PDB file of C-alpha atoms in Angstrom:
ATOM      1  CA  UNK A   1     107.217 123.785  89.448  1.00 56.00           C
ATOM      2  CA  UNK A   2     103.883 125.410  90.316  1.00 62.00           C
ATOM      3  CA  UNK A   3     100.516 123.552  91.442  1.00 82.00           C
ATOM      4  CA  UNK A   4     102.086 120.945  93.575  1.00 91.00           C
ATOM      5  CA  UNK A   5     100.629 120.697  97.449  1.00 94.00           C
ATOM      6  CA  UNK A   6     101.621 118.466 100.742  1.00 97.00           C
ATOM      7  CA  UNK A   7      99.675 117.415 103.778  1.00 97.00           C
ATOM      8  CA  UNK A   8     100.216 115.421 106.149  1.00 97.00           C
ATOM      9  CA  UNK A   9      97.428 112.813 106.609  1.00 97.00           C
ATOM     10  CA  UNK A  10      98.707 110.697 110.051  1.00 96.00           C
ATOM     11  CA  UNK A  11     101.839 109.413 111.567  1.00 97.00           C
ATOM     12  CA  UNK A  12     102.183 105.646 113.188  1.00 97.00           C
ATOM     13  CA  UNK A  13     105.236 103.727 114.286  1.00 96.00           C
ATOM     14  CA  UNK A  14     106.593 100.764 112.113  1.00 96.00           C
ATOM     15  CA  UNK A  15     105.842  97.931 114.496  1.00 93.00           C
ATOM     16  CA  UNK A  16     108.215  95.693 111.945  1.00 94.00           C
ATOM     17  CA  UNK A  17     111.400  97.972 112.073  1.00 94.00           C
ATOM     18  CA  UNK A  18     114.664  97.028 113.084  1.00 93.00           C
ATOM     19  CA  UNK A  19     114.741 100.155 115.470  1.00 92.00           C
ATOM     20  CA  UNK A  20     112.452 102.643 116.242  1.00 94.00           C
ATOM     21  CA  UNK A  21     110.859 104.129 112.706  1.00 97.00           C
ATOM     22  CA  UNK A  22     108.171 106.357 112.197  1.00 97.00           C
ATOM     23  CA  UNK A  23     106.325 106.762 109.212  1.00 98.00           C
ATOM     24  CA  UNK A  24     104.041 109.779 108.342  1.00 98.00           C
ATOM     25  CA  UNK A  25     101.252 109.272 105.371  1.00 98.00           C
ATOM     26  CA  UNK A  26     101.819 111.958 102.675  1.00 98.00           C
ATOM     27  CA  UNK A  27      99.048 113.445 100.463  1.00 97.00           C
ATOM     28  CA  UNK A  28     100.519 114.915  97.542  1.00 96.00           C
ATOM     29  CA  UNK A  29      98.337 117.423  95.130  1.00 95.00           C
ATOM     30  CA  UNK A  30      98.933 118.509  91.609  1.00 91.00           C
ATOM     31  CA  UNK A  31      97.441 120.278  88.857  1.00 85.00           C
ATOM     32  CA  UNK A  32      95.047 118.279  87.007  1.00 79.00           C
ATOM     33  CA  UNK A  33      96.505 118.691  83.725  1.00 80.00           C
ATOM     34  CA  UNK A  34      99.677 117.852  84.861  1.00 83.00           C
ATOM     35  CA  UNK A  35     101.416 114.492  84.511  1.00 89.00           C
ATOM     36  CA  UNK A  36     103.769 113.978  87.191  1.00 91.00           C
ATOM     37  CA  UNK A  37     106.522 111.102  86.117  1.00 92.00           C
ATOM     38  CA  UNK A  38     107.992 111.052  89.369  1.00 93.00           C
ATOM     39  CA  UNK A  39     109.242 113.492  92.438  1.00 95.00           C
ATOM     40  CA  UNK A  40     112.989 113.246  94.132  1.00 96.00           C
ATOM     41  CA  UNK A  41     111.689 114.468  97.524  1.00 96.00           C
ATOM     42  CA  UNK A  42     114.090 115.876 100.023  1.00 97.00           C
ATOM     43  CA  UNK A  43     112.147 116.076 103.428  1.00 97.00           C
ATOM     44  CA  UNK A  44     113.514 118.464 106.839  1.00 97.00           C
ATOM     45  CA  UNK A  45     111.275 117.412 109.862  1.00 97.00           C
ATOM     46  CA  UNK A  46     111.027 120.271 112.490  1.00 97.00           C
ATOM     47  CA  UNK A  47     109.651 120.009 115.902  1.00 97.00           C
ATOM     48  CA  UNK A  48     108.251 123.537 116.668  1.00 97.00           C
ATOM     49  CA  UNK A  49     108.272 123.300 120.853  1.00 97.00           C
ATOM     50  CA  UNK A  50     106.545 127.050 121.056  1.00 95.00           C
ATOM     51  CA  UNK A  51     103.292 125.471 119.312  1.00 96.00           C
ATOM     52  CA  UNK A  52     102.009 123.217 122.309  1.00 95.00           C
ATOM     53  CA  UNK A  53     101.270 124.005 126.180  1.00 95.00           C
ATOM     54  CA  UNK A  54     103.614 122.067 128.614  1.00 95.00           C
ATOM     55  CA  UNK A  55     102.658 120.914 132.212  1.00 94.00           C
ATOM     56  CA  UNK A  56     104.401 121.724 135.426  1.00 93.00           C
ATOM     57  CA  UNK A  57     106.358 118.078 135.176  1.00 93.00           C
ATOM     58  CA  UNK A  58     107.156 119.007 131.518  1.00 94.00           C
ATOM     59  CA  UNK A  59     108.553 122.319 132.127  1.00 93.00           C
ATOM     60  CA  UNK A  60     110.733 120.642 134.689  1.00 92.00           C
ATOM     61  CA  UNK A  61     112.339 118.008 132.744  1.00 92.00           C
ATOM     62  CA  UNK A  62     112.526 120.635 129.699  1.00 94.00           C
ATOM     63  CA  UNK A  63     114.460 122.778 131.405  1.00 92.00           C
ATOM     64  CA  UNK A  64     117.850 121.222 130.211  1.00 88.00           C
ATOM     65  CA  UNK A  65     116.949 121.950 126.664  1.00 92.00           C
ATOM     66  CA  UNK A  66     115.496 125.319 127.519  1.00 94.00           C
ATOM     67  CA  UNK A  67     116.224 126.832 130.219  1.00 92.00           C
ATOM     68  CA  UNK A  68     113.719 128.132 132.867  1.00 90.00           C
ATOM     69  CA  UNK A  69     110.298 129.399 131.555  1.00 91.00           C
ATOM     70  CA  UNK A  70     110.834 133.069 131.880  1.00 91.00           C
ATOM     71  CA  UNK A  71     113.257 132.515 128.808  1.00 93.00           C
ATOM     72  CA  UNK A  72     110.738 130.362 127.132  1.00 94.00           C
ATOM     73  CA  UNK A  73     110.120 133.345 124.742  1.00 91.00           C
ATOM     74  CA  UNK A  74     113.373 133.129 123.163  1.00 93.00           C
ATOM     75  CA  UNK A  75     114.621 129.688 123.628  1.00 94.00           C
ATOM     76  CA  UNK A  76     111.514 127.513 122.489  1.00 94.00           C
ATOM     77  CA  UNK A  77     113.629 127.279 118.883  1.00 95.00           C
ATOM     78  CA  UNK A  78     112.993 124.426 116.291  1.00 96.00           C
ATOM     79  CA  UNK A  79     114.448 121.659 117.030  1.00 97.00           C
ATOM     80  CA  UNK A  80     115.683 118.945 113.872  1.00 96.00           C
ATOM     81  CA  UNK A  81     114.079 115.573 113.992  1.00 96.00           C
ATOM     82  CA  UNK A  82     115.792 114.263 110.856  1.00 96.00           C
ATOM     83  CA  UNK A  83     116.266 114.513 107.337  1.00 97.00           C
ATOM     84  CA  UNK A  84     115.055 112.181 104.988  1.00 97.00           C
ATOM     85  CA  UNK A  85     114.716 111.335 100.916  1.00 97.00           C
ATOM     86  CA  UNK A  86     111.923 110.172  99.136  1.00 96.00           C
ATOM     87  CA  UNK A  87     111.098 109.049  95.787  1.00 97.00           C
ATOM     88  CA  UNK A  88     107.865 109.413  94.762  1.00 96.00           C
ATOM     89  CA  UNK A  89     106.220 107.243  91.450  1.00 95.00           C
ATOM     90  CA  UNK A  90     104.223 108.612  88.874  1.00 92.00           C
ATOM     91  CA  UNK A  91     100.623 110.163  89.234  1.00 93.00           C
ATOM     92  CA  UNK A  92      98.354 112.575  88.317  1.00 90.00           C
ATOM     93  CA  UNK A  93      95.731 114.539  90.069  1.00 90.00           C
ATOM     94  CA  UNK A  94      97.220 113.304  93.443  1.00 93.00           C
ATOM     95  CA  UNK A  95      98.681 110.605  95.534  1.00 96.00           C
ATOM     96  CA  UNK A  96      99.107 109.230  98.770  1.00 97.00           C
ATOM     97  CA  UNK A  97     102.502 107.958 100.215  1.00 98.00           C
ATOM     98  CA  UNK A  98     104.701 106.815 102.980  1.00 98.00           C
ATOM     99  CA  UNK A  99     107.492 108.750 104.143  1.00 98.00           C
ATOM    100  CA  UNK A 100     109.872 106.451 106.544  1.00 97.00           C
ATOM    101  CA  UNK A 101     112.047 108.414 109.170  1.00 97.00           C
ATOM    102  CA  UNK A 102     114.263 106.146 111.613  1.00 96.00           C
ATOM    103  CA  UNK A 103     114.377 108.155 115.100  1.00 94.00           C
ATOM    104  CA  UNK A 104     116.935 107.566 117.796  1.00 88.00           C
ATOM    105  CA  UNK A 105     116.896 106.899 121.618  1.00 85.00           C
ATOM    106  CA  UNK A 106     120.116 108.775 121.852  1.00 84.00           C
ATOM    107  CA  UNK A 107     119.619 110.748 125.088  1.00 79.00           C
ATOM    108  CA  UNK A 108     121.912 112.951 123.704  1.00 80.00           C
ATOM    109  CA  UNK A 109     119.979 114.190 120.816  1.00 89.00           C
ATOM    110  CA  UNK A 110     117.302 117.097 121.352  1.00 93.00           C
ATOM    111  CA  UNK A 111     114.828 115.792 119.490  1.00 95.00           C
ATOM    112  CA  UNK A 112     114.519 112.728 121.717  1.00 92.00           C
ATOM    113  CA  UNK A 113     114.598 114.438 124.911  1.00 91.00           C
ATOM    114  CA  UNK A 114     111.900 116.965 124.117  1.00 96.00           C
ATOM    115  CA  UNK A 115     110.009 113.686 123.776  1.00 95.00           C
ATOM    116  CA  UNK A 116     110.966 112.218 126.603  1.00 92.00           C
ATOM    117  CA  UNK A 117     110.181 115.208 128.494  1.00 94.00           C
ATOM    118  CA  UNK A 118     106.777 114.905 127.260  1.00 96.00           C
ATOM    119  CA  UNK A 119     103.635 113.417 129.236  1.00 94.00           C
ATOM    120  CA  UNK A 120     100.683 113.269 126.886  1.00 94.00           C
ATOM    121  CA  UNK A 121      98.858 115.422 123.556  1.00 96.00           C
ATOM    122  CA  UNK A 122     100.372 115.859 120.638  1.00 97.00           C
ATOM    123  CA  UNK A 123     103.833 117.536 119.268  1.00 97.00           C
ATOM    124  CA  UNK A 124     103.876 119.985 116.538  1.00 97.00           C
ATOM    125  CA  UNK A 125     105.926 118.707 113.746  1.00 98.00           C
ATOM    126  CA  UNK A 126     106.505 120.674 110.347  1.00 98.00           C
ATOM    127  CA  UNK A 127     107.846 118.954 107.357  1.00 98.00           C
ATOM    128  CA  UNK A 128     109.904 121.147 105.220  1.00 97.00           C
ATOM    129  CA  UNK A 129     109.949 119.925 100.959  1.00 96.00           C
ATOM    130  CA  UNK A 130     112.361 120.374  98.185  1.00 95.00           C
ATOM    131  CA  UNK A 131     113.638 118.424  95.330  1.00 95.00           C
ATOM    132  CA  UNK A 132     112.882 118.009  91.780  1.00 94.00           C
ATOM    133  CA  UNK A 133     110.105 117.309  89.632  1.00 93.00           C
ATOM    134  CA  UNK A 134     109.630 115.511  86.367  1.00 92.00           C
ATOM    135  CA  UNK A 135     106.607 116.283  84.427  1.00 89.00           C
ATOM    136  CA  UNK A 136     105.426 116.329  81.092  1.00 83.00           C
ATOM    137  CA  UNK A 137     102.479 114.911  78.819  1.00 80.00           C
ATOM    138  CA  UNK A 138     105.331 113.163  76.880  1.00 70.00           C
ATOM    139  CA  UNK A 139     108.731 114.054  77.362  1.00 69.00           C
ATOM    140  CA  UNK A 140     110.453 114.636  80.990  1.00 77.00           C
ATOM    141  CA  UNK A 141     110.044 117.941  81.899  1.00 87.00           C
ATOM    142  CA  UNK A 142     112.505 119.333  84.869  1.00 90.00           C
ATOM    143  CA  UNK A 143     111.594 121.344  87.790  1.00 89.00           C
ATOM    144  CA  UNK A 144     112.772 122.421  91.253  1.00 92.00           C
ATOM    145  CA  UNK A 145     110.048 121.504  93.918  1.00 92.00           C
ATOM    146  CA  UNK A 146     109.720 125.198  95.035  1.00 88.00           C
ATOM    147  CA  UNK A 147     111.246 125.839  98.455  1.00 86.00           C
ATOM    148  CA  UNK A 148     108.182 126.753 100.312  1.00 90.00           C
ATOM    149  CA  UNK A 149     106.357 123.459 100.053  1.00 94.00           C
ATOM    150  CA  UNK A 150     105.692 122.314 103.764  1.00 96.00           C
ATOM    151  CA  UNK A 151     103.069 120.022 105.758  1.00 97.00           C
ATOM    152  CA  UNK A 152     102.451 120.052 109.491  1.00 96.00           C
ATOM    153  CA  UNK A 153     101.711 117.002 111.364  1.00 96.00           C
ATOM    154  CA  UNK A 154     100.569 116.937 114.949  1.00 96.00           C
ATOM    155  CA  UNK A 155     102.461 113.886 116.077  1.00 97.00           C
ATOM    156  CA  UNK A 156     100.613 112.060 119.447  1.00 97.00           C
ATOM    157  CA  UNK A 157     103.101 111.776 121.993  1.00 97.00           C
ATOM    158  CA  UNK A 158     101.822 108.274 122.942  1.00 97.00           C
ATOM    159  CA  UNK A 159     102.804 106.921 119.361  1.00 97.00           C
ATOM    160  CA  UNK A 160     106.120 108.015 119.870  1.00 96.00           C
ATOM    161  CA  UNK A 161     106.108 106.610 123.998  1.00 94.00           C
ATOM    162  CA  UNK A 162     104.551 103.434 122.158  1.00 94.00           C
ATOM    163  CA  UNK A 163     107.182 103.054 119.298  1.00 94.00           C
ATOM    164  CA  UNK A 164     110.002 103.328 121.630  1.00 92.00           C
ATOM    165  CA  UNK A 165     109.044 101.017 124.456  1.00 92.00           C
ATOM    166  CA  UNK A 166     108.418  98.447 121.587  1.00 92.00           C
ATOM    167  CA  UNK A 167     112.562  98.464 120.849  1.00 90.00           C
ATOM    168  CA  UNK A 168     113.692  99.180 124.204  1.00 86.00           C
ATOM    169  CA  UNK A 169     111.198  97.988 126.805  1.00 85.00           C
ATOM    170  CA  UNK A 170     111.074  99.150 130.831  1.00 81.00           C
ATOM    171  CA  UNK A 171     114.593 100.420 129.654  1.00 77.00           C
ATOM    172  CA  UNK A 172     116.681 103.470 129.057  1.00 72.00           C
ATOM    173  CA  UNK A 173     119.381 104.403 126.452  1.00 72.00           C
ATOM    174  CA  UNK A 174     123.267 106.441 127.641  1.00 76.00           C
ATOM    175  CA  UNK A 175     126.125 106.538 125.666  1.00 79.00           C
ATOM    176  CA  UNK A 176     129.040 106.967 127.005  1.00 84.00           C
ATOM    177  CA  UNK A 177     133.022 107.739 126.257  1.00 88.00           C
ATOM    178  CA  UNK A 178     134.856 104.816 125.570  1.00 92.00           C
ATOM    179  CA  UNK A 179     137.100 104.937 128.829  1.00 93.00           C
ATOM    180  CA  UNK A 180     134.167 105.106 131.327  1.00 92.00           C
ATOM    181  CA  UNK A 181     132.840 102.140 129.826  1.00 91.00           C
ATOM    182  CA  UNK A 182     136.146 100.194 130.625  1.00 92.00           C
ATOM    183  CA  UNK A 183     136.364 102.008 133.981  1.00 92.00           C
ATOM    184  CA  UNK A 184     132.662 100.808 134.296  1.00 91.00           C
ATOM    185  CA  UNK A 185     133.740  97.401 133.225  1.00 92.00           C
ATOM    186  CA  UNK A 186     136.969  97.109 136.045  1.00 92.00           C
ATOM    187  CA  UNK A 187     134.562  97.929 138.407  1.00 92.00           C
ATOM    188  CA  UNK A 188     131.894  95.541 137.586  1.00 91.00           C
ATOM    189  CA  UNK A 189     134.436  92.840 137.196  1.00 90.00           C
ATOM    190  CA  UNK A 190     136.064  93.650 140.233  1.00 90.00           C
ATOM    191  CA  UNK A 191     132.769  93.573 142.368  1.00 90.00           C
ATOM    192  CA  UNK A 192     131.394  90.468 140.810  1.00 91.00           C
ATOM    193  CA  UNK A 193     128.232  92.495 139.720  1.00 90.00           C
ATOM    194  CA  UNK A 194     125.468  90.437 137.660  1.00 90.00           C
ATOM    195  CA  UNK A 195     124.636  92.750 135.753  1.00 89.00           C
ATOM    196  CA  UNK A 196     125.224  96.915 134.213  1.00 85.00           C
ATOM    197  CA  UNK A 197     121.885  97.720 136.325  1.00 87.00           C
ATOM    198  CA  UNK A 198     123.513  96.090 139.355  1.00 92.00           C
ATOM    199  CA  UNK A 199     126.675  98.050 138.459  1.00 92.00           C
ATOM    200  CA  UNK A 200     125.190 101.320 138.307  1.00 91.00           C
ATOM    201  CA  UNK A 201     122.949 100.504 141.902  1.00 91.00           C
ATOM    202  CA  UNK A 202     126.233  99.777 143.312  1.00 92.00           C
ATOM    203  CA  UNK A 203     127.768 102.932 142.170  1.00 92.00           C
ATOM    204  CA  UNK A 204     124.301 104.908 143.359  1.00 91.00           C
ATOM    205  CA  UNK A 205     124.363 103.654 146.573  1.00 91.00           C
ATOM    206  CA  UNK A 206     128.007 104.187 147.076  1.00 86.00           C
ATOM    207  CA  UNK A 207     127.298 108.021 146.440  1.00 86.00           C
ATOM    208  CA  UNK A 208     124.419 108.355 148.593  1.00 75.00           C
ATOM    209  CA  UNK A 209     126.498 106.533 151.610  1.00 62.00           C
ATOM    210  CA  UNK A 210     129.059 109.736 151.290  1.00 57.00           C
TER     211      UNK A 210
END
């Protein structure tokens, strides 16, 4: 289908989510004399890490997804945020919209430690469309969204900082294998610890006595 259009109009945080959500206001364009029933929307969100400066702090904690800054050339790579659907009602002309992405504190994910690795400004986001279109005056009419349809977003760091201290506040997030959990566990138990945070202190301070 020709004529359609995407930008990307603002992103906030869901302050009424279970966990953290983020949810980026769509502007979606058509041709006037077309009557769009409705739009299955398939949506890729990209970070693009080689669109944005970085600070000397920055650099240092984004060296584990990286490497060191001489390679920044070739390693500052897309990184996957998430992939979402989206159906979109009727209009014509154009329309505005919500799409709703659920994020992770999974340390283990890229996408969350770029943006923990991140101090302030903004991070360049692109939104990648497909799908299928139904049009028609009267009848459905049925058309691939064309491949090349795409929005960027620059996405303020503090919304993101804001959204995730909101579901997990003063804290962070590890996951770990089953059996170091119940090793974890023994020792806790063993010790008469309080607490995982008293746990892990004990185990710190352990390793800085040897």
């Amino acid at each position: 289908m020709t004529g359609l259009g995407f930008s990307c109009l603002g992103v906030r945080a869901d302050p009424y989510a279970a966990g953290p959500t983020l949810v980026f206001r769509l502007r979606i364009t058509a041709a006037q004399d077309v009557r769009v029933h409705a739009l299955l929307l398939h949506c890729q969100l990209r970070i693009e890490p080689a669109r944005r400066p970085y600070g000397p702090g920055e650099e240092l904690r984004l060296g584990v997804l990286f490497g060191e800054r001489a390679r920044w050339s070739n390693s500052l790579n897309p990184i996957q945020l998430a992939q979402v659907s989206l159906t979109v009602p009727g209009f014509t002309g154009e329309t505005e919209v919500d799409l709703v992405v659920p994020c992770t504190y999974d340390m283990d994910i890229a996408a969350t430690r770029y943006f923990q690795a991140l101090e302030d400004g903004e991070a360049p986001v692109l939104l990648l469309f497909s799908g299928t279109a139904f049009t028609g005056p009267g009848g459905f009419q049925v058309a691939p969204v064309p491949w090349d349809q795409e929005a960027s977003c620059r996405l303020p760091v503090a919304v993101w900082q804001d959204m995730i201290e909101q579901h997990f506040p003063g804290c962070g997030w590890v996951r770990l294998p089953r059996d170091t959990m119940d090793a974890l566990l023994e020792f806790r138990s063993r010790h008469g610890l309080p607490s995982w945070e008293a746990t892990v202190r004990a185990l710190l301070a352990g390793a800085a006595v040897r």
